[in-house]
PDB file of C-alpha atoms in Angstrom:
ATOM      1  CA  ALA A   1       0.000   0.000   0.000  1.00 72.00           C
ATOM      2  CA  GLN A   2       1.101   3.518  -0.680  1.00 79.00           C
ATOM      3  CA  SER A   3       2.077   5.796   2.167  1.00 89.00           C
ATOM      4  CA  VAL A   4       3.510   9.267   2.499  1.00 94.00           C
ATOM      5  CA  SER A   5       5.556  10.563   5.385  1.00 94.00           C
ATOM      6  CA  GLN A   6       6.122  14.223   6.147  1.00 95.00           C
ATOM      7  CA  HIS A   7       8.694  14.520   8.869  1.00 87.00           C
ATOM      8  CA  ASN A   8       8.061  18.054  10.029  1.00 87.00           C
ATOM      9  CA  HIS A   9       4.660  18.714  11.530  1.00 91.00           C
ATOM     10  CA  HIS A  10       5.330  22.310  12.461  1.00 94.00           C
ATOM     11  CA  VAL A  11       7.970  24.650  11.092  1.00 97.00           C
ATOM     12  CA  ILE A  12       8.554  28.205  12.225  1.00 97.00           C
ATOM     13  CA  LEU A  13      10.787  30.479  10.170  1.00 97.00           C
ATOM     14  CA  SER A  14      11.594  34.125   9.915  1.00 97.00           C
ATOM     15  CA  GLU A  15      11.042  35.953   6.664  1.00 96.00           C
ATOM     16  CA  ALA A  16      13.857  35.487   4.141  1.00 96.00           C
ATOM     17  CA  ALA A  17      14.896  32.173   5.677  1.00 97.00           C
ATOM     18  CA  SER A  18      15.244  29.167   3.412  1.00 98.00           C
ATOM     19  CA  LEU A  19      12.688  26.393   3.564  1.00 97.00           C
ATOM     20  CA  GLU A  20      12.926  22.683   3.010  1.00 97.00           C
ATOM     21  CA  LEU A  21      10.033  20.368   3.853  1.00 97.00           C
ATOM     22  CA  GLY A  22      10.667  16.663   3.756  1.00 96.00           C
ATOM     23  CA  CYS A  23       8.453  14.127   2.024  1.00 97.00           C
ATOM     24  CA  ASN A  24       9.136  10.423   1.666  1.00 97.00           C
ATOM     25  CA  TYR A  25       6.829   7.922   0.094  1.00 95.00           C
ATOM     26  CA  SER A  26       6.435   4.200  -0.062  1.00 92.00           C
ATOM     27  CA  TYR A  27       5.197   2.633  -3.276  1.00 86.00           C
ATOM     28  CA  GLY A  28       6.380  -0.275  -5.367  1.00 79.00           C
ATOM     29  CA  GLY A  29       6.105   1.308  -8.771  1.00 83.00           C
ATOM     30  CA  THR A  30       6.265   4.481 -10.806  1.00 85.00           C
ATOM     31  CA  VAL A  31       4.619   7.423  -9.120  1.00 88.00           C
ATOM     32  CA  ASN A  32       3.226  10.872  -9.703  1.00 91.00           C
ATOM     33  CA  LEU A  33       4.104  13.289  -6.916  1.00 94.00           C
ATOM     34  CA  PHE A  34       2.378  16.458  -5.764  1.00 95.00           C
ATOM     35  CA  TRP A  35       2.712  19.263  -3.276  1.00 97.00           C
ATOM     36  CA  TYR A  36      -0.451  21.071  -2.254  1.00 95.00           C
ATOM     37  CA  VAL A  37      -0.768  24.182  -0.118  1.00 95.00           C
ATOM     38  CA  GLN A  38      -3.685  25.223   2.039  1.00 92.00           C
ATOM     39  CA  TYR A  39      -3.648  28.862   3.105  1.00 92.00           C
ATOM     40  CA  PRO A  40      -5.643  29.747   6.224  1.00 87.00           C
ATOM     41  CA  GLY A  41      -9.327  29.565   5.453  1.00 81.00           C
ATOM     42  CA  GLN A  42      -8.780  28.520   1.857  1.00 85.00           C
ATOM     43  CA  HIS A  43      -8.964  25.329  -0.123  1.00 85.00           C
ATOM     44  CA  LEU A  44      -6.126  23.095  -1.209  1.00 89.00           C
ATOM     45  CA  GLN A  45      -4.181  24.403  -4.174  1.00 91.00           C
ATOM     46  CA  LEU A  46      -1.618  22.645  -6.289  1.00 91.00           C
ATOM     47  CA  LEU A  47       1.896  24.026  -5.820  1.00 95.00           C
ATOM     48  CA  LEU A  48       3.706  21.720  -8.172  1.00 95.00           C
ATOM     49  CA  LYS A  49       3.704  18.218  -9.538  1.00 93.00           C
ATOM     50  CA  TYR A  50       6.100  15.656 -10.931  1.00 94.00           C
ATOM     51  CA  PHE A  51       5.073  13.107 -13.522  1.00 91.00           C
ATOM     52  CA  SER A  52       8.281  12.379 -15.420  1.00 90.00           C
ATOM     53  CA  GLY A  53      11.366  14.032 -16.888  1.00 93.00           C
ATOM     54  CA  ASP A  54      13.505  16.555 -15.050  1.00 95.00           C
ATOM     55  CA  PRO A  55      13.427  15.558 -11.378  1.00 95.00           C
ATOM     56  CA  LEU A  56      13.741  19.204 -10.323  1.00 97.00           C
ATOM     57  CA  VAL A  57      10.275  20.671 -10.615  1.00 97.00           C
ATOM     58  CA  LYS A  58       9.449  24.338 -10.343  1.00 96.00           C
ATOM     59  CA  GLY A  59       6.063  25.427  -9.121  1.00 94.00           C
ATOM     60  CA  ILE A  60       4.202  28.589  -8.342  1.00 93.00           C
ATOM     61  CA  LYS A  61       5.331  31.309  -5.944  1.00 94.00           C
ATOM     62  CA  GLY A  62       9.001  30.381  -6.142  1.00 96.00           C
ATOM     63  CA  PHE A  63       8.635  26.856  -4.806  1.00 97.00           C
ATOM     64  CA  GLU A  64      10.502  23.906  -6.215  1.00 97.00           C
ATOM     65  CA  ALA A  65      10.797  20.229  -5.381  1.00 98.00           C
ATOM     66  CA  GLU A  66      13.305  17.562  -6.243  1.00 97.00           C
ATOM     67  CA  PHE A  67      12.385  13.967  -6.896  1.00 96.00           C
ATOM     68  CA  ILE A  68      15.145  11.625  -5.748  1.00 96.00           C
ATOM     69  CA  LYS A  69      14.060   8.181  -6.815  1.00 93.00           C
ATOM     70  CA  SER A  70      16.741   6.325  -4.877  1.00 93.00           C
ATOM     71  CA  LYS A  71      15.612   7.973  -1.664  1.00 95.00           C
ATOM     72  CA  PHE A  72      11.867   7.840  -2.407  1.00 95.00           C
ATOM     73  CA  SER A  73      11.825  11.520  -1.587  1.00 96.00           C
ATOM     74  CA  PHE A  74      10.177  14.644  -2.988  1.00 97.00           C
ATOM     75  CA  ASN A  75      11.289  17.504  -0.748  1.00 97.00           C
ATOM     76  CA  LEU A  76       9.833  20.966  -1.173  1.00 98.00           C
ATOM     77  CA  ARG A  77      12.137  23.983  -1.134  1.00 98.00           C
ATOM     78  CA  LYS A  78      12.004  27.740  -1.297  1.00 98.00           C
ATOM     79  CA  PRO A  79      15.146  29.868  -1.004  1.00 97.00           C
ATOM     80  CA  SER A  80      13.516  32.781   0.801  1.00 97.00           C
ATOM     81  CA  VAL A  81      10.128  32.538   2.461  1.00 97.00           C
ATOM     82  CA  GLN A  82       7.656  35.349   2.943  1.00 97.00           C
ATOM     83  CA  TRP A  83       5.050  35.954   5.598  1.00 96.00           C
ATOM     84  CA  SER A  84       2.405  35.100   2.980  1.00 96.00           C
ATOM     85  CA  ASP A  85       3.797  31.571   2.755  1.00 97.00           C
ATOM     86  CA  THR A  86       2.252  30.809   6.137  1.00 97.00           C
ATOM     87  CA  ALA A  87       0.076  27.807   5.356  1.00 96.00           C
ATOM     88  CA  GLU A  88      -0.203  24.057   5.607  1.00 94.00           C
ATOM     89  CA  TYR A  89       1.667  22.023   3.025  1.00 97.00           C
ATOM     90  CA  PHE A  90       0.690  18.526   1.947  1.00 96.00           C
ATOM     91  CA  CYS A  91       2.742  16.062  -0.046  1.00 96.00           C
ATOM     92  CA  ALA A  92       0.770  13.490  -2.049  1.00 95.00           C
ATOM     93  CA  VAL A  93       1.604  10.497  -4.178  1.00 93.00           C
ATOM     94  CA  ARG A  94      -0.277   8.485  -6.736  1.00 88.00           C
ATOM     95  CA  GLY A  95       0.658   5.410  -8.703  1.00 82.00           C
ATOM     96  CA  ASP A  96       1.338   6.081 -12.333  1.00 74.00           C
ATOM     97  CA  THR A  97      -0.599   3.242 -13.965  1.00 69.00           C
ATOM     98  CA  GLY A  98      -4.337   3.109 -14.473  1.00 64.00           C
ATOM     99  CA  PHE A  99      -6.586   4.862 -12.026  1.00 65.00           C
ATOM    100  CA  GLN A 100      -4.842   5.396  -8.741  1.00 71.00           C
ATOM    101  CA  LYS A 101      -5.995   7.396  -5.771  1.00 83.00           C
ATOM    102  CA  LEU A 102      -4.036  10.235  -4.230  1.00 88.00           C
ATOM    103  CA  VAL A 103      -2.472   9.416  -0.890  1.00 90.00           C
ATOM    104  CA  PHE A 104      -1.647  12.405   1.284  1.00 93.00           C
ATOM    105  CA  GLY A 105       0.924  12.969   3.958  1.00 93.00           C
ATOM    106  CA  THR A 106      -0.129  14.382   7.318  1.00 91.00           C
ATOM    107  CA  GLY A 107       0.869  17.896   6.361  1.00 94.00           C
ATOM    108  CA  THR A 108       3.359  20.446   7.634  1.00 95.00           C
ATOM    109  CA  ARG A 109       2.160  23.644   9.186  1.00 95.00           C
ATOM    110  CA  LEU A 110       4.504  26.500   8.288  1.00 97.00           C
ATOM    111  CA  LEU A 111       4.482  29.746  10.206  1.00 97.00           C
ATOM    112  CA  VAL A 112       6.574  32.580   8.833  1.00 97.00           C
ATOM    113  CA  SER A 113       7.119  35.432  11.221  1.00 95.00           C
ATOM    114  CA  PRO A 114       7.614  38.917   9.766  1.00 88.00           C
TER     115      PRO A 114
ATOM    116  CA  GLY B   1      -7.778  27.407 -13.146  1.00 67.00           C
ATOM    117  CA  ALA B   2     -10.638  25.030 -12.502  1.00 80.00           C
ATOM    118  CA  VAL B   3     -12.978  25.991  -9.667  1.00 88.00           C
ATOM    119  CA  VAL B   4     -14.799  23.647  -7.356  1.00 93.00           C
ATOM    120  CA  SER B   5     -17.355  24.901  -4.857  1.00 94.00           C
ATOM    121  CA  GLN B   6     -18.930  23.277  -1.841  1.00 96.00           C
ATOM    122  CA  HIS B   7     -22.114  24.111  -0.041  1.00 96.00           C
ATOM    123  CA  PRO B   8     -22.583  24.660   2.785  1.00 97.00           C
ATOM    124  CA  SER B   9     -19.254  25.769   4.169  1.00 95.00           C
ATOM    125  CA  ARG B  10     -20.365  25.052   7.703  1.00 96.00           C
ATOM    126  CA  VAL B  11     -23.267  23.074   9.096  1.00 97.00           C
ATOM    127  CA  ILE B  12     -24.369  22.174  12.578  1.00 97.00           C
ATOM    128  CA  CYS B  13     -26.932  19.443  13.003  1.00 96.00           C
ATOM    129  CA  LYS B  14     -28.443  17.403  15.752  1.00 96.00           C
ATOM    130  CA  SER B  15     -27.541  13.798  16.307  1.00 97.00           C
ATOM    131  CA  GLY B  16     -29.755  11.470  14.293  1.00 96.00           C
ATOM    132  CA  THR B  17     -30.474  13.874  11.464  1.00 97.00           C
ATOM    133  CA  SER B  18     -29.086  13.749   7.923  1.00 97.00           C
ATOM    134  CA  VAL B  19     -26.980  16.357   6.219  1.00 97.00           C
ATOM    135  CA  LYS B  20     -26.355  16.861   2.522  1.00 97.00           C
ATOM    136  CA  ILE B  21     -23.195  18.486   1.191  1.00 97.00           C
ATOM    137  CA  GLU B  22     -22.957  19.612  -2.411  1.00 97.00           C
ATOM    138  CA  CYS B  23     -19.855  19.726  -4.555  1.00 96.00           C
ATOM    139  CA  ARG B  24     -19.928  21.537  -7.883  1.00 95.00           C
ATOM    140  CA  SER B  25     -17.384  21.995 -10.627  1.00 92.00           C
ATOM    141  CA  LEU B  26     -18.050  25.501 -11.894  1.00 91.00           C
ATOM    142  CA  ASP B  27     -16.118  25.744 -15.127  1.00 86.00           C
ATOM    143  CA  PHE B  28     -15.363  22.226 -16.260  1.00 86.00           C
ATOM    144  CA  GLN B  29     -16.996  18.849 -16.535  1.00 87.00           C
ATOM    145  CA  ALA B  30     -15.951  16.583 -13.713  1.00 86.00           C
ATOM    146  CA  THR B  31     -15.997  12.994 -14.844  1.00 86.00           C
ATOM    147  CA  THR B  32     -14.691  11.915 -11.460  1.00 90.00           C
ATOM    148  CA  MET B  33     -15.297  13.398  -8.047  1.00 92.00           C
ATOM    149  CA  PHE B  34     -13.658  12.443  -4.800  1.00 94.00           C
ATOM    150  CA  TRP B  35     -14.788  12.882  -1.217  1.00 96.00           C
ATOM    151  CA  TYR B  36     -12.245  13.229   1.565  1.00 96.00           C
ATOM    152  CA  ARG B  37     -12.456  13.594   5.290  1.00 95.00           C
ATOM    153  CA  GLN B  38      -9.911  15.542   7.282  1.00 90.00           C
ATOM    154  CA  PHE B  39      -9.548  15.184  11.017  1.00 83.00           C
ATOM    155  CA  PRO B  40      -7.807  17.911  13.032  1.00 77.00           C
ATOM    156  CA  LYS B  41      -4.062  17.865  12.528  1.00 73.00           C
ATOM    157  CA  GLN B  42      -4.347  14.856  10.254  1.00 78.00           C
ATOM    158  CA  SER B  43      -4.168  14.231   6.575  1.00 83.00           C
ATOM    159  CA  LEU B  44      -6.962  13.986   4.058  1.00 89.00           C
ATOM    160  CA  MET B  45      -8.411  10.509   3.970  1.00 91.00           C
ATOM    161  CA  LEU B  46     -10.181   9.433   0.804  1.00 93.00           C
ATOM    162  CA  MET B  47     -13.696   8.233   1.539  1.00 95.00           C
ATOM    163  CA  ALA B  48     -14.995   7.444  -1.912  1.00 95.00           C
ATOM    164  CA  THR B  49     -14.594   8.029  -5.613  1.00 92.00           C
ATOM    165  CA  SER B  50     -17.542   8.645  -7.875  1.00 90.00           C
ATOM    166  CA  ASN B  51     -17.866   8.701 -11.618  1.00 86.00           C
ATOM    167  CA  GLU B  52     -20.775  10.469 -13.228  1.00 83.00           C
ATOM    168  CA  GLY B  53     -23.720   8.143 -13.620  1.00 81.00           C
ATOM    169  CA  SER B  54     -22.102   5.278 -11.726  1.00 83.00           C
ATOM    170  CA  LYS B  55     -22.186   4.036  -8.174  1.00 87.00           C
ATOM    171  CA  ALA B  56     -19.465   5.384  -5.949  1.00 92.00           C
ATOM    172  CA  THR B  57     -16.489   3.261  -4.980  1.00 92.00           C
ATOM    173  CA  TYR B  58     -15.932   3.420  -1.248  1.00 95.00           C
ATOM    174  CA  GLU B  59     -12.647   3.017   0.557  1.00 93.00           C
ATOM    175  CA  GLN B  60     -12.233   0.239   3.044  1.00 92.00           C
ATOM    176  CA  GLY B  61     -13.852   1.064   6.349  1.00 93.00           C
ATOM    177  CA  VAL B  62     -16.222   3.701   4.963  1.00 95.00           C
ATOM    178  CA  GLU B  63     -19.877   2.797   5.420  1.00 94.00           C
ATOM    179  CA  LYS B  64     -21.662   3.311   2.132  1.00 93.00           C
ATOM    180  CA  ASP B  65     -25.078   3.303   3.780  1.00 94.00           C
ATOM    181  CA  LYS B  66     -24.011   6.071   6.107  1.00 96.00           C
ATOM    182  CA  PHE B  67     -22.220   8.235   3.586  1.00 97.00           C
ATOM    183  CA  LEU B  68     -24.440   8.315   0.524  1.00 96.00           C
ATOM    184  CA  ILE B  69     -22.797   9.706  -2.573  1.00 95.00           C
ATOM    185  CA  ASN B  70     -24.608  10.738  -5.705  1.00 91.00           C
ATOM    186  CA  HIS B  71     -22.904  11.972  -8.861  1.00 89.00           C
ATOM    187  CA  ALA B  72     -25.878  12.641 -11.064  1.00 83.00           C
ATOM    188  CA  SER B  73     -24.290  15.097 -13.447  1.00 89.00           C
ATOM    189  CA  LEU B  74     -20.885  16.162 -14.718  1.00 89.00           C
ATOM    190  CA  THR B  75     -20.918  19.201 -12.478  1.00 92.00           C
ATOM    191  CA  LEU B  76     -22.528  18.029  -9.259  1.00 93.00           C
ATOM    192  CA  SER B  77     -21.861  15.411  -6.631  1.00 94.00           C
ATOM    193  CA  THR B  78     -23.530  15.197  -3.244  1.00 95.00           C
ATOM    194  CA  LEU B  79     -22.506  13.544  -0.004  1.00 97.00           C
ATOM    195  CA  THR B  80     -25.285  12.802   2.467  1.00 97.00           C
ATOM    196  CA  VAL B  81     -24.309  11.902   5.994  1.00 97.00           C
ATOM    197  CA  THR B  82     -27.243   9.876   7.257  1.00 97.00           C
ATOM    198  CA  SER B  83     -28.217   9.590  10.901  1.00 96.00           C
ATOM    199  CA  ALA B  84     -25.273  11.728  11.880  1.00 96.00           C
ATOM    200  CA  HIS B  85     -23.533  11.228  15.203  1.00 96.00           C
ATOM    201  CA  PRO B  86     -20.987  13.400  17.003  1.00 95.00           C
ATOM    202  CA  GLU B  87     -18.152  11.182  15.768  1.00 94.00           C
ATOM    203  CA  ASP B  88     -19.080  12.192  12.213  1.00 95.00           C
ATOM    204  CA  SER B  89     -18.073  15.745  13.025  1.00 95.00           C
ATOM    205  CA  SER B  90     -15.233  16.550  10.690  1.00 95.00           C
ATOM    206  CA  PHE B  91     -14.077  18.581   7.720  1.00 94.00           C
ATOM    207  CA  TYR B  92     -15.333  17.111   4.461  1.00 97.00           C
ATOM    208  CA  ILE B  93     -13.570  18.063   1.250  1.00 96.00           C
ATOM    209  CA  CYS B  94     -14.478  17.200  -2.298  1.00 96.00           C
ATOM    210  CA  SER B  95     -12.295  17.305  -5.357  1.00 94.00           C
ATOM    211  CA  ALA B  96     -12.974  16.882  -9.020  1.00 92.00           C
ATOM    212  CA  SER B  97     -11.036  15.885 -12.078  1.00 87.00           C
ATOM    213  CA  GLY B  98     -11.836  16.069 -15.737  1.00 79.00           C
ATOM    214  CA  LEU B  99     -11.122  13.726 -18.574  1.00 67.00           C
ATOM    215  CA  ALA B 100      -7.360  14.143 -18.211  1.00 63.00           C
ATOM    216  CA  ALA B 101      -7.676  12.800 -14.676  1.00 61.00           C
ATOM    217  CA  TYR B 102      -4.149  13.786 -13.821  1.00 69.00           C
ATOM    218  CA  GLU B 103      -5.079  16.634 -11.539  1.00 79.00           C
ATOM    219  CA  GLN B 104      -7.682  17.033  -8.879  1.00 86.00           C
ATOM    220  CA  TYR B 105      -9.184  20.407  -8.062  1.00 90.00           C
ATOM    221  CA  PHE B 106     -10.297  20.802  -4.504  1.00 92.00           C
ATOM    222  CA  GLY B 107     -13.312  22.471  -3.015  1.00 94.00           C
ATOM    223  CA  PRO B 108     -13.049  24.709   0.052  1.00 92.00           C
ATOM    224  CA  GLY B 109     -14.448  22.070   2.380  1.00 94.00           C
ATOM    225  CA  THR B 110     -17.466  21.774   4.657  1.00 96.00           C
ATOM    226  CA  ARG B 111     -17.150  21.817   8.425  1.00 95.00           C
ATOM    227  CA  LEU B 112     -19.763  19.475   9.902  1.00 96.00           C
ATOM    228  CA  THR B 113     -20.535  19.618  13.601  1.00 96.00           C
ATOM    229  CA  VAL B 114     -22.985  17.117  15.035  1.00 96.00           C
ATOM    230  CA  THR B 115     -24.343  18.006  18.455  1.00 96.00           C
TER     231      THR B 115
END
C-alpha cells in the first residue's frame, strides 16, 4: 500500500529564511508526486507536480521540489520565504498506472514570522 | 484554473439527522469526483470516488449506507451523511477531475458539527 511521510509537523521560520520540507513515500512502482498548499481559510491548491522528466520541478510562488528516486523523496524547497507563505503544506503520491488514488501525507504547518 | 465549490461551508446538526453536502465543478466537466475527510491535525483521507452516472467506490472502512454519494451530473456530486452522530463531526472536502484525470481540483471544504 502507498504511504507518504512528512517529517516536520510544524515549522517556524523568519522571513527570508530558506525552507525545506521533507516528504518520503512508499510505493512499489512508478509514481506521480504532488505538493499542495492550504492557506488559512482557503482550499487546497496545487503548488507543483512531478510526472516524469527533469526531477527538479518548479512550481508557483518560487517553490521547487526535487524527486530523488533512490531515496523515495520529494522535498519541497524555497530559497527565501515570505510571511504570505504561512500555510499548511501537503505532499501526495499516486501510482502512475491506471486509475490510482491520491495518498496524502499528514501535512506540515509553516508559520513565517515577519 | 478550474474551480470547485462546496455548499454549505459550515453546518451544525443534531444527532440522528441527515446532512447533505454539495460539490460543484463551476467551469469544467468533472468525470470523477472524490470525497475526503480531514480530522484535526491529520491528513486527508479518501472516503470514496464517484464517476458520473455510476455508483461510488468506497474506501475500506467507509460505510456506504451512512455516507451516501450521488454523482448525477458532470458538475454536481452530493454527499449525504445519514443519521449523523458526534463522531461524524469533521471537515469534508471534495475534489474533481476532468477527462485528463491527472489533476484534482479541490473544493473549500465543509465543516460538519454534530451536536
